Coordinates of C-alpha atoms in Angstrom, one line a residue:
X1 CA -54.8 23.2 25.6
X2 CA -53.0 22.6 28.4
X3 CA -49.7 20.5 28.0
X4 CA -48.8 17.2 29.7
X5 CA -45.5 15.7 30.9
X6 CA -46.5 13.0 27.9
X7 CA -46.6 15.1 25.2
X8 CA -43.5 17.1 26.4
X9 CA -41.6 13.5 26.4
X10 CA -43.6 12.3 23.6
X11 CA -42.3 15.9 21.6
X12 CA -38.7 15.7 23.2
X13 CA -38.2 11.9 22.2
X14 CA -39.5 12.3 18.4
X15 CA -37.2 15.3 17.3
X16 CA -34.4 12.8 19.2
X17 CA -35.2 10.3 16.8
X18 CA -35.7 12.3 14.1
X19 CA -32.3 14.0 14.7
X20 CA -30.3 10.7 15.7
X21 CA -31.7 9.2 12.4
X22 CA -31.0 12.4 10.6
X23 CA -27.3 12.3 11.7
X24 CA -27.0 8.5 11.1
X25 CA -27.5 8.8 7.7
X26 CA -26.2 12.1 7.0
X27 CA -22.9 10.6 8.5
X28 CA -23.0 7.1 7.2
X29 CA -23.6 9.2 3.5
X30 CA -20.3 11.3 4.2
X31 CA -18.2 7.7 6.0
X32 CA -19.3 5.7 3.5
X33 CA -18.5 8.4 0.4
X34 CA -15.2 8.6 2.1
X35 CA -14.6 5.1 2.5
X36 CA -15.4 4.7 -1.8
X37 CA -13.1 7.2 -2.0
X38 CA -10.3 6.4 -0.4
X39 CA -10.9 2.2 -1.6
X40 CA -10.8 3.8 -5.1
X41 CA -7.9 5.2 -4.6
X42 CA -5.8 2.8 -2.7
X43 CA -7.1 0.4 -5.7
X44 CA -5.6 2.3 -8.3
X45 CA -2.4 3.4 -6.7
X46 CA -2.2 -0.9 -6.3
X47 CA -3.2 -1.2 -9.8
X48 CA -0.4 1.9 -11.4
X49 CA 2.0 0.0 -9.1
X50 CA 1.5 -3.3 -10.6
X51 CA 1.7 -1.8 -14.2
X52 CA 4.2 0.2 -13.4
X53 CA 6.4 -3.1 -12.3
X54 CA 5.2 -4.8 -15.1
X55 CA 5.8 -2.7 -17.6
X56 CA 9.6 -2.2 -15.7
X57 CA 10.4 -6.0 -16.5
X58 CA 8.6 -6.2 -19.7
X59 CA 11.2 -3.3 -20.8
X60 CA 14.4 -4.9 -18.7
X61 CA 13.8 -8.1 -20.3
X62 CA 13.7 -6.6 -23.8
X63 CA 16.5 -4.8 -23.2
X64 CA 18.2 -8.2 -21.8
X65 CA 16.9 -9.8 -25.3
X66 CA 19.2 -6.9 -27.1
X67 CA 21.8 -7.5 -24.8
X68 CA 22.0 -11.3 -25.8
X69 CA 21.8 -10.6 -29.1
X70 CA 24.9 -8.0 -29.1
X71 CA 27.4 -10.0 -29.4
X72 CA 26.3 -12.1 -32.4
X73 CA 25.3 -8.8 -34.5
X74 CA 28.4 -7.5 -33.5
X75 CA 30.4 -10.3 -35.2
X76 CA 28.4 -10.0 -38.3
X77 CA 28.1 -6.4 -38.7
X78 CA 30.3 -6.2 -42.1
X79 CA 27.3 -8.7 -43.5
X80 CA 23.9 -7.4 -44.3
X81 CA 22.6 -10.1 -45.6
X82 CA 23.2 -12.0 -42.3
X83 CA 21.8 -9.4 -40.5
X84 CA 18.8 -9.0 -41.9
X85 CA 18.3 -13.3 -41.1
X86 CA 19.5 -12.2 -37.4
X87 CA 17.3 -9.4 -37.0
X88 CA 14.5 -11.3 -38.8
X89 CA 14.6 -13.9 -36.1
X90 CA 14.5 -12.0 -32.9
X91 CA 11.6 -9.8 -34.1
X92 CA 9.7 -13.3 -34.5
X93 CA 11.1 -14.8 -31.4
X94 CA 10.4 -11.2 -29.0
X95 CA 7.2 -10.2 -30.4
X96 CA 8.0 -7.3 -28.3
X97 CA 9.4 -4.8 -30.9
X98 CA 7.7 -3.3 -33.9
X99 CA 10.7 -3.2 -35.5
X100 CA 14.4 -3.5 -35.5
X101 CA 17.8 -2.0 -36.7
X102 CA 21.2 -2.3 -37.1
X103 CA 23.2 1.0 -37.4
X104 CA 26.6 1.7 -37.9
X105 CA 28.9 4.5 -35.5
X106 CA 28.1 6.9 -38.0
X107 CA 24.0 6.8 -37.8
X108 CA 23.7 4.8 -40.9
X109 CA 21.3 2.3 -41.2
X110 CA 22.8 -1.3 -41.6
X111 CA 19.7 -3.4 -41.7
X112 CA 15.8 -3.5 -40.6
X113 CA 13.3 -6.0 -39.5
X114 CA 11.1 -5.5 -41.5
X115 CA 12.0 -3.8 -44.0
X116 CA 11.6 0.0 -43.8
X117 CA 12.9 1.3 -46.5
X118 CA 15.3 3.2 -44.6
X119 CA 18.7 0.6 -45.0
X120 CA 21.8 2.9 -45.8
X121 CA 20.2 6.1 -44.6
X122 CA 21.8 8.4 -42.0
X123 CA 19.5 8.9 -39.0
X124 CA 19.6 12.5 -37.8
X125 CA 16.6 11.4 -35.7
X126 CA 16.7 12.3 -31.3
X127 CA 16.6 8.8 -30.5
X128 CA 19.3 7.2 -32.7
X129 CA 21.4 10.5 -32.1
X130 CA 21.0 10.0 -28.1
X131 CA 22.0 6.3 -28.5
X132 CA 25.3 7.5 -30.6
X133 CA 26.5 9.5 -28.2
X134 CA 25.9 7.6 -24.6
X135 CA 26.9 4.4 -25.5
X136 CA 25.0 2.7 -23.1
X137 CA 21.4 0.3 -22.6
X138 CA 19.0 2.9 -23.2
X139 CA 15.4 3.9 -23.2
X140 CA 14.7 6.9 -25.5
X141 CA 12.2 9.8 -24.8
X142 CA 9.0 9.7 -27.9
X143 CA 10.4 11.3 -31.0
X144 CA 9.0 11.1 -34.6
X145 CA 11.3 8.8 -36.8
X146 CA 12.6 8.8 -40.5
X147 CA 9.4 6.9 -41.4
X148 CA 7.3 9.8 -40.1
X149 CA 5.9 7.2 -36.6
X150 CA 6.1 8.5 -33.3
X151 CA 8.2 5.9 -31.6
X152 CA 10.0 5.0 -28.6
X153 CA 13.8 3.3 -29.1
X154 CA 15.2 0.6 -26.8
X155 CA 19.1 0.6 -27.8
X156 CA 22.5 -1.4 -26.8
X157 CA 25.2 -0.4 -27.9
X158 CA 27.8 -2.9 -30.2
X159 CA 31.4 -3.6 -29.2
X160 CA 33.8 -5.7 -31.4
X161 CA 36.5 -8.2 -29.3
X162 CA 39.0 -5.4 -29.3
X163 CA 36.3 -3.1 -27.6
X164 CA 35.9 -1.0 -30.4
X165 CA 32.4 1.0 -30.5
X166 CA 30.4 -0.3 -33.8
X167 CA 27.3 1.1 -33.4
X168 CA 24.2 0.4 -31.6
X169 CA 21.4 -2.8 -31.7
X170 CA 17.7 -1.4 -31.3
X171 CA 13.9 -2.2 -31.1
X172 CA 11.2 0.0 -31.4
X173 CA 7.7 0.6 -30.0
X174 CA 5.2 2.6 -32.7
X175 CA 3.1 4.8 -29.9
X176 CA 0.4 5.2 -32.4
X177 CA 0.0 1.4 -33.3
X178 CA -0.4 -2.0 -32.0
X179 CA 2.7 -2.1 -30.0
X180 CA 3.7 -4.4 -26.5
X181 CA 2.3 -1.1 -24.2
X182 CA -1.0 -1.5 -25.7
X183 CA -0.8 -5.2 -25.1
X184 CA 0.0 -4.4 -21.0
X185 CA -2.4 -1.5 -20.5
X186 CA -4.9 -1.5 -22.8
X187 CA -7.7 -2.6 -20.7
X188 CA -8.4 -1.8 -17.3
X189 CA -9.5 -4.6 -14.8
X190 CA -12.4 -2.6 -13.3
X191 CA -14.3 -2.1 -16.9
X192 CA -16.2 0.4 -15.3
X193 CA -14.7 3.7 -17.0
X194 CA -11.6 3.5 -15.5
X195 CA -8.0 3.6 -17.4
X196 CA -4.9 4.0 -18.0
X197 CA -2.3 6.7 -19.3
X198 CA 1.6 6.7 -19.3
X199 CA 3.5 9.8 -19.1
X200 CA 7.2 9.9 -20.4
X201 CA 10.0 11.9 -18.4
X202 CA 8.6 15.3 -20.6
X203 CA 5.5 15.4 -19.2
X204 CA 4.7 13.8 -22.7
X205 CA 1.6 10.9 -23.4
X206 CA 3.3 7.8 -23.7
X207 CA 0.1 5.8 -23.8
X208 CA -3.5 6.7 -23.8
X209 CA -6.9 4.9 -25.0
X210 CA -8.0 7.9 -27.1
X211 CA -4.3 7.2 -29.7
X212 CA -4.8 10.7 -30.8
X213 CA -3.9 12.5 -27.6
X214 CA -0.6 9.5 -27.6
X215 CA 2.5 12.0 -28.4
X216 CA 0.3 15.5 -26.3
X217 CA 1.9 17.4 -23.3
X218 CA 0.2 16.8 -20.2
X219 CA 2.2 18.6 -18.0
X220 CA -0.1 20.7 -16.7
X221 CA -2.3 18.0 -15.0
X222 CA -1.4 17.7 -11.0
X223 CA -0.7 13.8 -11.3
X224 CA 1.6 14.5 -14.3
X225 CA 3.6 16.9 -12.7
X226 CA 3.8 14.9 -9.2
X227 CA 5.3 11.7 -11.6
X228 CA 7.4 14.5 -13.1
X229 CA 8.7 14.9 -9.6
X230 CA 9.1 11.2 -9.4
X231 CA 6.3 10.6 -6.8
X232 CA 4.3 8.2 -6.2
X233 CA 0.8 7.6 -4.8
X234 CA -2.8 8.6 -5.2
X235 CA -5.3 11.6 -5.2
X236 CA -8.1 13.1 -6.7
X237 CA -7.7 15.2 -9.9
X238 CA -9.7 17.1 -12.6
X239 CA -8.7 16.3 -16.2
X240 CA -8.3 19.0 -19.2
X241 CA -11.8 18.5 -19.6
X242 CA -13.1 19.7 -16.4
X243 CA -13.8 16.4 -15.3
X244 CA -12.8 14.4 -11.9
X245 CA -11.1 11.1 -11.6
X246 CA -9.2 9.3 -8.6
X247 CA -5.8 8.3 -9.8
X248 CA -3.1 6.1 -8.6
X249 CA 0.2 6.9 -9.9
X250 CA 3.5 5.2 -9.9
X251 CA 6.7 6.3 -11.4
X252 CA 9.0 3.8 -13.0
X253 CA 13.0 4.3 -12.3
X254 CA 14.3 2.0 -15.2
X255 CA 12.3 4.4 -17.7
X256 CA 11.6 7.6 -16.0
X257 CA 8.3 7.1 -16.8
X258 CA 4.8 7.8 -14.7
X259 CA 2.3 5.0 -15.1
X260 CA -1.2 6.1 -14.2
X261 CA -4.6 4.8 -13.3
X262 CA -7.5 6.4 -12.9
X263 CA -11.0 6.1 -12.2
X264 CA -13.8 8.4 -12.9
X265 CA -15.2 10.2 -9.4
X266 CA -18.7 9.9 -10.4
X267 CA -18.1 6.1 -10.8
X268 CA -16.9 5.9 -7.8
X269 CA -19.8 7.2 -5.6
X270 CA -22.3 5.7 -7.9
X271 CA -23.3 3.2 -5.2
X272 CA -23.7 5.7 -2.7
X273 CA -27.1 6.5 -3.4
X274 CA -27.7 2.9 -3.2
X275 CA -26.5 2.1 0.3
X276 CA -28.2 5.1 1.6
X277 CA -31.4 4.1 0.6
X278 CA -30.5 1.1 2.4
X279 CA -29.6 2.7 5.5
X280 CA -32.9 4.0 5.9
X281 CA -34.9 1.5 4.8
X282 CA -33.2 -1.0 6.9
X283 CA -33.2 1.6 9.9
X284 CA -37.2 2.3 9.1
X285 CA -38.8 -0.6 10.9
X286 CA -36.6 0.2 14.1
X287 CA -37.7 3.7 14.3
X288 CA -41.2 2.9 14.1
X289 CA -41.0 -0.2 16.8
X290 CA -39.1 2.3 19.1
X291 CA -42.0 5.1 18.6
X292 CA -44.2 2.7 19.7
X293 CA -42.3 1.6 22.8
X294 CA -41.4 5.0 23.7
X295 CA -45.3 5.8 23.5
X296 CA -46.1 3.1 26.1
X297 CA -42.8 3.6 28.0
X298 CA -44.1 7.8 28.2
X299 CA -47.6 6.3 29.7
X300 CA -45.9 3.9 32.8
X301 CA -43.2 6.9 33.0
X302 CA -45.5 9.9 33.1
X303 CA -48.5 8.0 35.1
X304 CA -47.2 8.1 38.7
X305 CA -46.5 12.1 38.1
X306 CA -50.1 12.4 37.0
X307 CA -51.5 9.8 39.5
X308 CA -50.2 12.2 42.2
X309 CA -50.9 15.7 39.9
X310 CA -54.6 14.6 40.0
X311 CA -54.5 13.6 44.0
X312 CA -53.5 17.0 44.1
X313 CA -55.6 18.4 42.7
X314 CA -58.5 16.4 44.8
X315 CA -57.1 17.6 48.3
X316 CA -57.0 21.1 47.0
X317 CA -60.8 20.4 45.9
X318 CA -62.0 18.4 48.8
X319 CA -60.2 20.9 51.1
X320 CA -59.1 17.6 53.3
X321 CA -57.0 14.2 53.4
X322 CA -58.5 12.0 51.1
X323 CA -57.8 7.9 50.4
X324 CA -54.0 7.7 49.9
X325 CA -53.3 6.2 46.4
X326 CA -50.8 4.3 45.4
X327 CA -48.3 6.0 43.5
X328 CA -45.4 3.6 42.0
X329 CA -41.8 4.8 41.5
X330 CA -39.1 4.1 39.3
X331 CA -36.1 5.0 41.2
X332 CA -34.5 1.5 41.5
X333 CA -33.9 1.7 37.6
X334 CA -30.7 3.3 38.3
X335 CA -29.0 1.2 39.6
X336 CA -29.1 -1.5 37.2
X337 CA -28.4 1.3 34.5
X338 CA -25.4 2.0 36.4
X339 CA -24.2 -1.5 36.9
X340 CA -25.3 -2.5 32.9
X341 CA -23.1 1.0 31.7
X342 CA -20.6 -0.2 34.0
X343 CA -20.1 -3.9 32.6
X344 CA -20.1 -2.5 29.0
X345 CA -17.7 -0.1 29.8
X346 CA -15.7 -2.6 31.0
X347 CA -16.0 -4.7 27.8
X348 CA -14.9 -1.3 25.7
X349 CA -12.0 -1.0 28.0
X350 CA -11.1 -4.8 26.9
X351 CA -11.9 -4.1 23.9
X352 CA -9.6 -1.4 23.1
X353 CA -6.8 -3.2 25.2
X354 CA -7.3 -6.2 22.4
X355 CA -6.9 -3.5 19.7
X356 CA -3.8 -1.9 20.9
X357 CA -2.6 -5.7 21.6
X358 CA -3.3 -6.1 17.7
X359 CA -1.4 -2.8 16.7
X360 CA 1.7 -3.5 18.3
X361 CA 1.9 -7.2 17.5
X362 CA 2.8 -8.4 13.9
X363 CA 0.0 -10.5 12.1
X364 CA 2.2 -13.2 10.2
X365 CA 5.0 -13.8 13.2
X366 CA 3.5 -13.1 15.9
X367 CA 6.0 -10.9 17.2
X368 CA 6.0 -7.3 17.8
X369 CA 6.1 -4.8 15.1
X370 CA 8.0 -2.1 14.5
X371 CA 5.8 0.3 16.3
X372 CA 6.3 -1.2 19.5
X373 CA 9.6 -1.6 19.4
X374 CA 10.4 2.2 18.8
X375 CA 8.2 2.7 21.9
X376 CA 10.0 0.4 23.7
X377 CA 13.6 1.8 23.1
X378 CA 12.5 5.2 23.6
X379 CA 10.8 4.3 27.2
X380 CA 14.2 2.6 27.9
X381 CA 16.6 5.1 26.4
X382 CA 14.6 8.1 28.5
X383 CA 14.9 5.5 31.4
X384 CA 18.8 5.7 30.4
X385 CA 18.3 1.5 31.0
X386 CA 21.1 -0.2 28.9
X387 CA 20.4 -2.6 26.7
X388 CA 21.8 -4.6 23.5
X389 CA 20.3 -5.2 20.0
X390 CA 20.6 -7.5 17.6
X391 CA 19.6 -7.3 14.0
X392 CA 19.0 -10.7 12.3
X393 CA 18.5 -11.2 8.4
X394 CA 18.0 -14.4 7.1
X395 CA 20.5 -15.5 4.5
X396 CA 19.1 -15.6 0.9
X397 CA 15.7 -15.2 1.7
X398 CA 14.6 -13.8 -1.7
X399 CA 15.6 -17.4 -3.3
X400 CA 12.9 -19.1 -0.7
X401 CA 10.1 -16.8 -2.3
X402 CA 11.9 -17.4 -5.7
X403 CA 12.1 -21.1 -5.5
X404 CA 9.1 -22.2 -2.9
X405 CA 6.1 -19.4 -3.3
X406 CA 5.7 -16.5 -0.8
X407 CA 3.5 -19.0 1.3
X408 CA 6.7 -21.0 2.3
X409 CA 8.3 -17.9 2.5
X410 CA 5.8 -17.1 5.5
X411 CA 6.4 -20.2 6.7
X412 CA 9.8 -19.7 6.9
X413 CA 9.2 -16.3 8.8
X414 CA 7.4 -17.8 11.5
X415 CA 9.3 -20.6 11.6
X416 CA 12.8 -18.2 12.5
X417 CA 10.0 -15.8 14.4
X418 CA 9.9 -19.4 16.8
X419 CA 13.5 -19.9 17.2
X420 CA 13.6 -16.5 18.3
X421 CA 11.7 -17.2 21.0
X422 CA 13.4 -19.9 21.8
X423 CA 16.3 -18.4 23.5
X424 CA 15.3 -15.1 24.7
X425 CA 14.4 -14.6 28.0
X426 CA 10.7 -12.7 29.5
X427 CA 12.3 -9.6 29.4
X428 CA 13.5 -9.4 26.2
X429 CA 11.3 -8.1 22.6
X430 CA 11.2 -10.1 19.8
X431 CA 10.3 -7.8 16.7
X432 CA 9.5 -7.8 13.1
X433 CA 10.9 -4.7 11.1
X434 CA 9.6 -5.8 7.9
X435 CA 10.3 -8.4 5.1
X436 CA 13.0 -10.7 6.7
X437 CA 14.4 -8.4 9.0
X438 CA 14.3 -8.9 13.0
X439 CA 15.0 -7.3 15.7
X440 CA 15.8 -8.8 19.6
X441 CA 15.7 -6.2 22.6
X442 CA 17.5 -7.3 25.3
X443 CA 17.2 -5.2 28.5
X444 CA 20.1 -5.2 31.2
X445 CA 22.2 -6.7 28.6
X446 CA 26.1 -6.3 28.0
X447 CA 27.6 -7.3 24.1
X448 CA 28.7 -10.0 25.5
X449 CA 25.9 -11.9 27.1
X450 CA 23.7 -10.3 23.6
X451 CA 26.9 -12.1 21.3
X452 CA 26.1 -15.5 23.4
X453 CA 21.9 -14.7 23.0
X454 CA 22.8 -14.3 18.9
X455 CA 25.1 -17.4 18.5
X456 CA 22.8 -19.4 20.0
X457 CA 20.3 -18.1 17.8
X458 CA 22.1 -18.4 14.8
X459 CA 23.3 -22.4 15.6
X460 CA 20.2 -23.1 16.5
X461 CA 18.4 -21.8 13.4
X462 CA 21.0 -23.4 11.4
X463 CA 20.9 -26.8 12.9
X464 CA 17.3 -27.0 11.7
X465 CA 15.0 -28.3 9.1
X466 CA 13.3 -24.9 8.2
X467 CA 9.6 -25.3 6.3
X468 CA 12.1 -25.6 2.8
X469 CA 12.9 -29.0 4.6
X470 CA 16.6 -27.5 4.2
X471 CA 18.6 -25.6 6.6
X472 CA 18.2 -22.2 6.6
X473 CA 21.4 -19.6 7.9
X474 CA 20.9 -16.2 9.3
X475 CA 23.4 -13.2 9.8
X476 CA 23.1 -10.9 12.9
X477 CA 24.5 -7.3 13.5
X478 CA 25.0 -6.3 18.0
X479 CA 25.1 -3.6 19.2
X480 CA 24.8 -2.2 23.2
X481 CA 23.5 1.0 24.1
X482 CA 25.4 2.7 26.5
X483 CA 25.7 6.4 25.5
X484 CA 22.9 7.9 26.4
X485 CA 23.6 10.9 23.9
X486 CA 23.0 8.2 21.4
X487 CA 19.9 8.7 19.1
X488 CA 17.6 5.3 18.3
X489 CA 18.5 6.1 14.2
X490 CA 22.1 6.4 15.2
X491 CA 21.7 2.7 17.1
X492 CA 20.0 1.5 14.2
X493 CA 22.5 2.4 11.8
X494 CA 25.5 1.3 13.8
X495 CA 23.8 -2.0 13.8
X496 CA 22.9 -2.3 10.7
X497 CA 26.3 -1.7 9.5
X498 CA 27.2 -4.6 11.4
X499 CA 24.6 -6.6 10.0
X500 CA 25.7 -5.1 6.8
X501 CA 29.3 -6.4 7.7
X502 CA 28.1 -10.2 8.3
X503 CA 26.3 -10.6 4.7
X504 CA 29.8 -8.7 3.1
X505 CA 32.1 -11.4 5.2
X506 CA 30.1 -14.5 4.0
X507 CA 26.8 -14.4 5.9
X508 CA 26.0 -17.3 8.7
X509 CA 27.3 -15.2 11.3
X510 CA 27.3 -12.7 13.8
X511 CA 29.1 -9.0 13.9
X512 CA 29.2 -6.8 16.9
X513 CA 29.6 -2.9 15.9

């Protein structure tokens, strides 16, 4: 059987589709197991990180509670009676604490709430021992107490007027019960295997949904020992069990503790399967219209070759000239190819000008980002141009976000992001470091003319109405680059020192280093 230009197309474009389809989907499966992944984890390193800060001012405000209460105990620490009332009443009040105690300098036991059984013992206990001897606010390790619980103790110490040590006020939190942890982590938002385990500074289980393994090493497991290092972050691990989970992790300071969230792997690529099938189903009814077009598009492209193959072959027959036949070409195709790849090329070229645009600029302000702005001083400090800087904070900031939401906080942002427009020139960068921190650039630009750019800044800002509908004050660090030994961290630093320097000597002003 002798083979035609068609079937040679017709063979060449199927295995083309075959492999393009092949690779679509074999690469959408591997993007798209990636991108599940990677959500996953950014999701629970988000989640151990809101936990994490959670559980930090759950604990900081009990501590705060003991704190309070200090005092009062202290003046009554002669009278049982009283403080068993006392104690009685912030147990009801908290609803943080399992329990609490009053003991004495010498580890005995003044009063419980509720009662323990343990008032006039002498605890020889880790926890009670530690908070003897530190005197301080503090957060014990898990330990097994008189009563036989495994418990965490959250102490303050007790001073009289004459600042004589008494003892210590404390609270406790039973591991293996119902206890305020439980209450913050017990069930996870995703309810789809996914949870949550807390890790003391021991590489011990704080918390854990199975309460038996609450009070086990774990400090074999990689997350574990990363927390132990006091890291933070996510990755995928295998469990004791031989199983694999995606886990967030986030270590808390105040506690020295690791909070951890995890999601089971299989879980997490569940839908894969899914959206493959979708893939190809979806991609099905385009391969088979585009077999059938390319079958009719081989025909019109193979038929002027085999028009003129088959006038060949009757010349070579008829041994003479015969009719002449009209054989079409398709030559003229290639230019409008060339202009059509042209034009899109040009759109991909705009295109990737409109994101780089976007990765320099910052998305709330407007402004340029950090990013851009290293670039920028490096081109000028290899340039050896001089320029100044100024670093602007704005005053208080944190008491906007406290006071009006974080949405008039952005408003706030763009509203000093504005100002700062206001008075630099077309030259000059305005950029967003982060938070409520701001650079300005200024190219060509002595410390005097950059003072002049930063008071006027500074009045103008606050001479305002800000979005608060108050005026708002910022503080500025300047500095000028003129050493051309001079590192951009060193600049930074010396600026921020001034800056540093402006909030110290009453904020609402500028400091040149």
């Amino acid at each position: 059987m002798i083979k035609t230009l068609r079937f040679w197309i017709m063979l060449l474009i199927s295995f083309a589709m075959i492999g393009i389809l092949s690779i679509t989907l074999f690469s959408g499966y591997f993007v798209t197991k990636e991108n599940l992944t990677n959500n996953t984890l950014e999701m629970n390193r988000v989640y151990s990180m809101k936990l994490a800060r959670l559980t930090e001012e759950v604990f900081n405000g009990m501590q705060s509670n003991l704190q309070v209460k200090a005092s009062d105990i202290a003046g009554n620490i002669n009278d049982a009676e009283k403080l068993t009332k006392k104690l009685s009443d912030l147990i009801t009040s908290s609803k943080n604490f399992n329990s609490l105690s009053v003991v004495n300098r010498n580890g005995v036991v003044l009063a419980t709430s509720p009662e323990l059984g343990i008032v006039g013992q002498t605890l020889e206990t880790p926890g009670p021992k530690e908070a003897l001897y530190v005197r301080k606010p503090l957060i014990s390790a898990p330990y097994k107490a008189a009563t036989g619980r495994l418990l965490i103790l959250v102490s303050t110490p007790l001073w009289n007027e004459k600042n004589e040590y008494l003892g210590f006020l404390a609270g406790t939190i039973y591991l293996q019960e119902d206890n305020i942890i439980q209450n913050i982590l017990d069930e996870h938002f995703s309810l789809d295997g996914s949870y949550v385990w807390v890790v003391d500074k021991r590489g011990m289980l704080i918390y854990h949904p199975d309460a038996e393994r609450i009070g086990k090493s774990v400090v074999k497991n990689e997350v574990a020992q990363k927390v132990l290092r006091r890291d933070s972050g996510a990755q995928k691990v295998t469990n004791f069990e031989g199983k694999e989970f995606l886990a967030g992790y986030t270590f808390v300071k105040s506690s020295k503790w690791g909070v951890v969230s995890q999601t089971p792997y299989a879980v997490s690529i569940a839908p894969l399967a899914g959206l493959v099938n979708k893939m190809l189903l979806y991609a099905l009814p385009f391969v088979l219209f585009f077999f059938f077009l390319t079958i009719i598009l081989t025909e019109r492209l193979s038929s002027p070759l085999r028009k003129l193959a088959m006038y060949s072959v009757e010349l070579k027959e008829k041994g003479g000239l015969s009719e002449e036949v009209d054989i079409p070409t398709w030559y003229y195709e290639a230019k409008q190819l060339t202009e059509t790849i042209h034009e899109y090329a040009k759109k991909q070229e705009q295109t990737v000008k409109d994101f780089k645009e976007r990765s320099y600029t910052d998305a709330l302000t407007g402004l340029r980002n950090r990013r851009y702005g290293e670039e920028v001083l490096a081109k000028w400090i290899t340039a050896k141009k001089q320029f100044s800087m100024i670093m602007i904070d704005i005053d208080h900031f944190k008491r906007v976000n406290d006071t009006y939401g974080h949405q008039v906080g952005d408003d706030v942002l763009k509203f000093l992001a504005g100002k700062m427009n206001e008075v630099v020139r077309e030259a000059d960068v305005c950029v967003r470091l982060g938070g409520e921190e701001f650079i300005i650039l200024l190219v060509k630009t002595d410390i005097k003319e950059a003072v002049m750019i930063a008071e006027r800044l500074r009045i103008n800002v606050s001479s305002t109405l800000c979005p608060t509908n108050e005026y708002l004050t910022i503080s500025s660090g300047i500095g000028v680059y003129n050493d051309h030994t001079e590192s951009i961290e060193d600049l930074f630093n010396r600026v921020d020192v001034a800056l540093y320097r402006a909030k110290m000597e009453g904020r609402n002003r500028v400091v040149q280093s």
